[in-house]
């Protein structure tokens, strides 16, 4: 099993989720996060005082998948989250030890 | 100096303040319905009209609308900068209150009417273009139409159509300018594809309640005196609004299974719109009929934008346009000289001719405001562009147009101070003491 984490642009979340559903992903977790990278942040101004904000809002996805599906999931995220502009995000793939469904106690592939 | 009535003057001072309060009410009503990244931009569209509308009105708008008539079409410029608009009453408009108070009351109408349009192009208009549009629209559309309907010598006023508090001048006028704006500016990115839910309904409902409250000044104040007529207008305004809120949630319950809070708020506003032209001319039972009809028909009307694919973002046409037309036509049905001897009888009181006059007033207002607004917007679009860039639209109006965010709830990553208000460059402190940025940035304080 693999754990796939992806940092994406927030407005791409629905596109990515719909694309992943089509390739057989049955669930994922999404967080609102902030981070900085190569994409520039922005300036906010309050009563003339300027603030430099480097942290950019992003959405982080966590998806557990069987090994067979991992590369397809990565490709799907690549295609559905890409705008071609800086700040499209990154995908991280990790080996995963186990998955347990709390309701039934099922483990491994069956619990995904 | 003609005789000033202190009771009338006291009431009109209060009514003027009540109408002023509607514009921030509208700001919250609209602000809650957009996505959170556009909350400030949307609130600003209404709020800043208290600035723009006021100054335009004082400089020349009032004179164009109410100044001495030219050709039954427009006022002249003899009251420019409020020249000759002083403490003495103007008997043509309100014989018992200071002329300057009548001007101020009308000023609040001139402020909120353009603000109503902003619901149509919410979430995608460029702020600079918005300001230019508003000045042009007040000059070329609002002031002439106000003159036709309310100005002494205005041709719709002479025709004998009834509009107690501004169903045509305010609501139909704003709504069909809104329709022109929707057609020219185009859909929001993702319209009819992605969710564009209201981000803060409590804010919207609070705004609707402020509108309801302020509308007592709008309608009962339009009596321009403190007495029986103002009291009738006050009461029927409340009754129609109550009936419309109920009408909307009833049809909603039938159509989709649940009565919603946004529905109750929208229904209330539809009722307020519909009773506006009728307020000083109809009785309580007619008010129920007008409000209930508006609640149901406006509910059906706001669904049409998805059929046509028009992105009237906050339903200006469905609520103010359709509600305004219902109100204007039903005034022609239910108006009674028992309520207001200075008015006229409507269809149910044996005078079908009034309905015809109401129809003419509605049709002419729609025709003029749509065409004139369309041309104004086309010209502005060609010269400076109406829409923000796609990137700015995705970012949201709050950051892209105003460099602010509405909700700083994140608690981290709020940024560091670069320049103080004076423009002086901030020098980061090298000592271990807390830096100036840490002390003054409200976001950092939450760390």
Short mmCIF file of N, CA and C in Angstrom, two decimals, chain B residues 203-285:
data_model
loop_
_atom_site.label_atom_id
_atom_site.label_comp_id
_atom_site.label_asym_id
_atom_site.label_seq_id
_atom_site.Cartn_x
_atom_site.Cartn_y
_atom_site.Cartn_z
N UNK B 203 -25.18 36.50 8.37
CA UNK B 203 -24.92 37.87 7.92
C UNK B 203 -26.02 38.34 6.96
N UNK B 204 -26.40 37.45 6.05
CA UNK B 204 -27.45 37.78 5.07
C UNK B 204 -28.78 38.05 5.76
N UNK B 205 -29.10 37.25 6.75
CA UNK B 205 -30.39 37.41 7.43
C UNK B 205 -30.37 38.68 8.28
N UNK B 206 -29.25 38.97 8.90
CA UNK B 206 -29.12 40.24 9.63
C UNK B 206 -29.31 41.42 8.66
N UNK B 207 -28.70 41.30 7.48
CA UNK B 207 -28.85 42.36 6.48
C UNK B 207 -30.29 42.52 6.05
N UNK B 208 -30.99 41.39 5.85
CA UNK B 208 -32.40 41.46 5.45
C UNK B 208 -33.22 42.14 6.55
N UNK B 209 -32.89 41.84 7.81
CA UNK B 209 -33.61 42.45 8.92
C UNK B 209 -33.35 43.96 8.97
N UNK B 210 -32.11 44.36 8.68
CA UNK B 210 -31.80 45.80 8.63
C UNK B 210 -32.56 46.48 7.49
N UNK B 211 -32.69 45.77 6.36
CA UNK B 211 -33.47 46.32 5.25
C UNK B 211 -34.93 46.50 5.65
N UNK B 212 -35.48 45.49 6.28
CA UNK B 212 -36.88 45.53 6.74
C UNK B 212 -37.09 46.74 7.66
N UNK B 213 -36.18 46.91 8.60
CA UNK B 213 -36.24 48.01 9.56
C UNK B 213 -36.14 49.37 8.85
N UNK B 214 -35.14 49.48 7.98
CA UNK B 214 -34.93 50.74 7.28
C UNK B 214 -36.06 51.09 6.33
N UNK B 215 -36.73 50.03 5.82
CA UNK B 215 -37.80 50.24 4.85
C UNK B 215 -38.99 50.99 5.43
N UNK B 216 -39.14 50.97 6.75
CA UNK B 216 -40.20 51.79 7.36
C UNK B 216 -39.95 53.27 7.05
N UNK B 217 -38.68 53.66 7.05
CA UNK B 217 -38.34 55.03 6.67
C UNK B 217 -38.58 55.26 5.19
N UNK B 218 -38.21 54.28 4.38
CA UNK B 218 -38.34 54.36 2.92
C UNK B 218 -39.80 54.56 2.52
N UNK B 219 -40.68 53.71 3.03
CA UNK B 219 -42.09 53.76 2.61
C UNK B 219 -42.92 54.76 3.41
N UNK B 220 -42.85 54.66 4.76
CA UNK B 220 -43.65 55.58 5.56
C UNK B 220 -43.11 57.00 5.44
N UNK B 221 -41.80 57.11 5.23
CA UNK B 221 -41.21 58.43 5.01
C UNK B 221 -41.66 59.06 3.71
N UNK B 222 -42.03 58.21 2.74
CA UNK B 222 -42.47 58.74 1.45
C UNK B 222 -43.80 59.47 1.54
N UNK B 223 -44.48 59.37 2.69
CA UNK B 223 -45.65 60.23 2.93
C UNK B 223 -45.20 61.69 3.04
N UNK B 224 -43.96 61.89 3.43
CA UNK B 224 -43.35 63.22 3.60
C UNK B 224 -44.02 64.05 4.70
N UNK B 225 -44.93 63.42 5.42
CA UNK B 225 -45.57 64.05 6.56
C UNK B 225 -45.67 63.00 7.66
N UNK B 226 -45.94 63.46 8.88
CA UNK B 226 -46.13 62.53 9.98
C UNK B 226 -47.62 62.52 10.31
N UNK B 227 -48.28 61.42 9.96
CA UNK B 227 -49.72 61.39 10.20
C UNK B 227 -50.32 60.10 9.70
N UNK B 228 -51.59 60.13 9.36
CA UNK B 228 -52.30 58.92 8.99
C UNK B 228 -51.70 58.20 7.79
N UNK B 229 -51.30 58.95 6.78
CA UNK B 229 -50.77 58.32 5.57
C UNK B 229 -49.47 57.58 5.87
N UNK B 230 -48.60 58.21 6.65
CA UNK B 230 -47.34 57.55 7.02
C UNK B 230 -47.64 56.28 7.81
N UNK B 231 -48.64 56.34 8.69
CA UNK B 231 -48.97 55.18 9.52
C UNK B 231 -49.49 54.03 8.66
N UNK B 232 -50.35 54.37 7.68
CA UNK B 232 -50.86 53.33 6.79
C UNK B 232 -49.71 52.70 6.00
N UNK B 233 -48.83 53.54 5.45
CA UNK B 233 -47.71 53.03 4.66
C UNK B 233 -46.82 52.13 5.53
N UNK B 234 -46.60 52.55 6.77
CA UNK B 234 -45.79 51.78 7.71
C UNK B 234 -46.41 50.40 7.91
N UNK B 235 -47.70 50.37 8.18
CA UNK B 235 -48.36 49.11 8.53
C UNK B 235 -48.44 48.16 7.33
N UNK B 236 -48.82 48.70 6.16
CA UNK B 236 -48.93 47.80 5.01
C UNK B 236 -47.56 47.28 4.57
N UNK B 237 -46.53 48.09 4.81
CA UNK B 237 -45.16 47.62 4.50
C UNK B 237 -44.84 46.38 5.32
N UNK B 238 -45.15 46.48 6.60
CA UNK B 238 -44.86 45.35 7.49
C UNK B 238 -45.69 44.12 7.12
N UNK B 239 -46.95 44.35 6.83
CA UNK B 239 -47.86 43.22 6.52
C UNK B 239 -47.41 42.51 5.24
N UNK B 240 -47.11 43.27 4.20
CA UNK B 240 -46.72 42.65 2.93
C UNK B 240 -45.43 41.86 3.09
N UNK B 241 -44.52 42.37 3.88
CA UNK B 241 -43.24 41.71 4.09
C UNK B 241 -43.43 40.38 4.81
N UNK B 242 -44.28 40.41 5.83
CA UNK B 242 -44.59 39.18 6.56
C UNK B 242 -45.21 38.15 5.62
N UNK B 243 -46.17 38.58 4.81
CA UNK B 243 -46.85 37.66 3.90
C UNK B 243 -45.89 37.09 2.86
N UNK B 244 -44.96 37.93 2.40
CA UNK B 244 -44.02 37.48 1.37
C UNK B 244 -43.03 36.46 1.91
N UNK B 245 -42.56 36.67 3.15
CA UNK B 245 -41.64 35.70 3.76
C UNK B 245 -42.35 34.35 3.87
N UNK B 246 -43.62 34.39 4.26
CA UNK B 246 -44.39 33.14 4.39
C UNK B 246 -44.65 32.52 3.02
N UNK B 247 -44.97 33.36 2.04
CA UNK B 247 -45.23 32.85 0.69
C UNK B 247 -44.02 32.13 0.11
N UNK B 248 -42.86 32.74 0.31
CA UNK B 248 -41.63 32.14 -0.24
C UNK B 248 -41.34 30.79 0.42
N UNK B 249 -41.41 30.71 1.75
CA UNK B 249 -41.07 29.42 2.37
C UNK B 249 -42.15 28.37 2.12
N UNK B 250 -43.37 28.83 1.87
CA UNK B 250 -44.43 27.86 1.55
C UNK B 250 -44.15 27.18 0.21
N UNK B 251 -43.87 27.98 -0.81
CA UNK B 251 -43.64 27.36 -2.12
C UNK B 251 -42.34 26.56 -2.12
N UNK B 252 -41.38 27.04 -1.32
CA UNK B 252 -40.12 26.31 -1.18
C UNK B 252 -40.35 24.93 -0.56
N UNK B 253 -41.20 24.92 0.45
CA UNK B 253 -41.55 23.65 1.13
C UNK B 253 -42.20 22.70 0.12
N UNK B 254 -43.11 23.24 -0.69
CA UNK B 254 -43.80 22.41 -1.68
C UNK B 254 -42.81 21.92 -2.74
N UNK B 255 -41.93 22.80 -3.20
CA UNK B 255 -41.05 22.47 -4.33
C UNK B 255 -39.85 21.62 -3.92
N UNK B 256 -39.21 21.94 -2.80
CA UNK B 256 -37.97 21.24 -2.45
C UNK B 256 -38.01 20.54 -1.11
N UNK B 257 -39.11 20.65 -0.39
CA UNK B 257 -39.25 19.87 0.84
C UNK B 257 -38.85 20.57 2.12
N UNK B 258 -38.07 21.66 2.04
CA UNK B 258 -37.64 22.33 3.27
C UNK B 258 -37.81 23.85 3.15
N UNK B 259 -38.38 24.47 4.17
CA UNK B 259 -38.35 25.93 4.21
C UNK B 259 -36.95 26.39 4.65
N UNK B 260 -36.36 27.36 3.97
CA UNK B 260 -34.99 27.76 4.31
C UNK B 260 -34.94 29.18 4.88
N UNK B 261 -33.88 29.45 5.62
CA UNK B 261 -33.70 30.79 6.18
C UNK B 261 -33.39 31.80 5.07
N UNK B 262 -32.60 31.38 4.09
CA UNK B 262 -32.32 32.29 2.97
C UNK B 262 -33.62 32.59 2.22
N UNK B 263 -34.50 31.59 2.16
CA UNK B 263 -35.80 31.79 1.52
C UNK B 263 -36.65 32.79 2.29
N UNK B 264 -36.67 32.68 3.62
CA UNK B 264 -37.45 33.62 4.42
C UNK B 264 -36.92 35.04 4.24
N UNK B 265 -35.58 35.17 4.23
CA UNK B 265 -34.97 36.50 4.07
C UNK B 265 -35.25 37.06 2.68
N UNK B 266 -35.11 36.20 1.65
CA UNK B 266 -35.34 36.64 0.27
C UNK B 266 -36.80 37.01 0.08
N UNK B 267 -37.70 36.21 0.65
CA UNK B 267 -39.12 36.49 0.55
C UNK B 267 -39.45 37.83 1.19
N UNK B 268 -38.86 38.09 2.36
CA UNK B 268 -39.10 39.37 3.03
C UNK B 268 -38.69 40.53 2.13
N UNK B 269 -37.52 40.41 1.51
CA UNK B 269 -37.05 41.49 0.64
C UNK B 269 -37.98 41.63 -0.57
N UNK B 270 -38.42 40.51 -1.14
CA UNK B 270 -39.35 40.55 -2.28
C UNK B 270 -40.63 41.28 -1.88
N UNK B 271 -41.11 41.01 -0.67
CA UNK B 271 -42.33 41.67 -0.18
C UNK B 271 -42.12 43.17 0.00
N UNK B 272 -40.96 43.54 0.54
CA UNK B 272 -40.64 44.96 0.72
C UNK B 272 -40.61 45.68 -0.61
N UNK B 273 -40.01 45.01 -1.61
CA UNK B 273 -39.94 45.59 -2.95
C UNK B 273 -41.35 45.79 -3.51
N UNK B 274 -42.17 44.73 -3.40
CA UNK B 274 -43.49 44.76 -4.05
C UNK B 274 -44.43 45.79 -3.42
N UNK B 275 -44.33 45.99 -2.11
CA UNK B 275 -45.25 46.92 -1.45
C UNK B 275 -44.78 48.37 -1.63
N UNK B 276 -43.56 48.56 -2.07
CA UNK B 276 -43.00 49.91 -2.17
C UNK B 276 -43.87 50.87 -3.01
N UNK B 277 -44.26 50.51 -4.23
CA UNK B 277 -45.09 51.46 -4.99
C UNK B 277 -46.50 51.59 -4.43
N UNK B 278 -46.95 50.56 -3.72
CA UNK B 278 -48.35 50.51 -3.27
C UNK B 278 -48.55 51.09 -1.88
N UNK B 279 -47.45 51.30 -1.13
CA UNK B 279 -47.55 51.51 0.32
C UNK B 279 -48.57 52.56 0.74
N UNK B 280 -48.64 53.69 0.08
CA UNK B 280 -49.57 54.74 0.53
C UNK B 280 -50.91 54.70 -0.16
N UNK B 281 -51.19 53.61 -0.88
CA UNK B 281 -52.42 53.56 -1.67
C UNK B 281 -53.32 52.36 -1.37
N UNK B 282 -52.84 51.38 -0.62
CA UNK B 282 -53.62 50.15 -0.42
C UNK B 282 -53.83 49.87 1.07
N UNK B 283 -54.82 49.03 1.35
CA UNK B 283 -55.12 48.65 2.72
C UNK B 283 -54.45 47.34 3.11
N UNK B 284 -54.71 46.90 4.34
CA UNK B 284 -54.01 45.74 4.90
C UNK B 284 -54.24 44.42 4.14
N UNK B 285 -55.48 44.18 3.70
CA UNK B 285 -55.75 42.90 3.03
C UNK B 285 -55.09 42.88 1.65
#
